[in-house]
């Protein structure tokens, strides 16, 4: 959930930043603007990717609990 919030904050910063940045001008201004936009896109993409592909903690805890129960049952059956 935290990464989704960070991505939305970065989107908001990008929205306000695009109003101030101009891609026309001398070479240094253009290079700065393009690098700033590239970095902003990487930050937004990384946060969304982490939010979408990060495994849920509750699911992994349930699986490990079920696996431990199965192991206990197997040990009891072997006795």
mmCIF file of C-alpha atoms in Angstrom, residues 1-7 47 51:
data_model
loop_
_atom_site.group_PDB
_atom_site.id
_atom_site.type_symbol
_atom_site.label_atom_id
_atom_site.label_comp_id
_atom_site.label_asym_id
_atom_site.label_seq_id
_atom_site.Cartn_x
_atom_site.Cartn_y
_atom_site.Cartn_z
ATOM 1 C CA UNK A 1 0.000 0.000 0.000
ATOM 2 C CA UNK A 2 2.908 2.284 0.778
ATOM 3 C CA UNK A 3 4.312 1.893 -2.736
ATOM 4 C CA UNK A 4 0.996 2.834 -4.299
ATOM 5 C CA UNK A 5 1.000 6.023 -2.239
ATOM 6 C CA UNK A 6 4.574 6.799 -3.332
ATOM 7 C CA UNK A 7 3.651 6.239 -6.977
ATOM 8 C CA UNK A 47 6.682 1.747 -7.342
ATOM 9 C CA UNK A 51 2.948 -2.829 -5.669
#
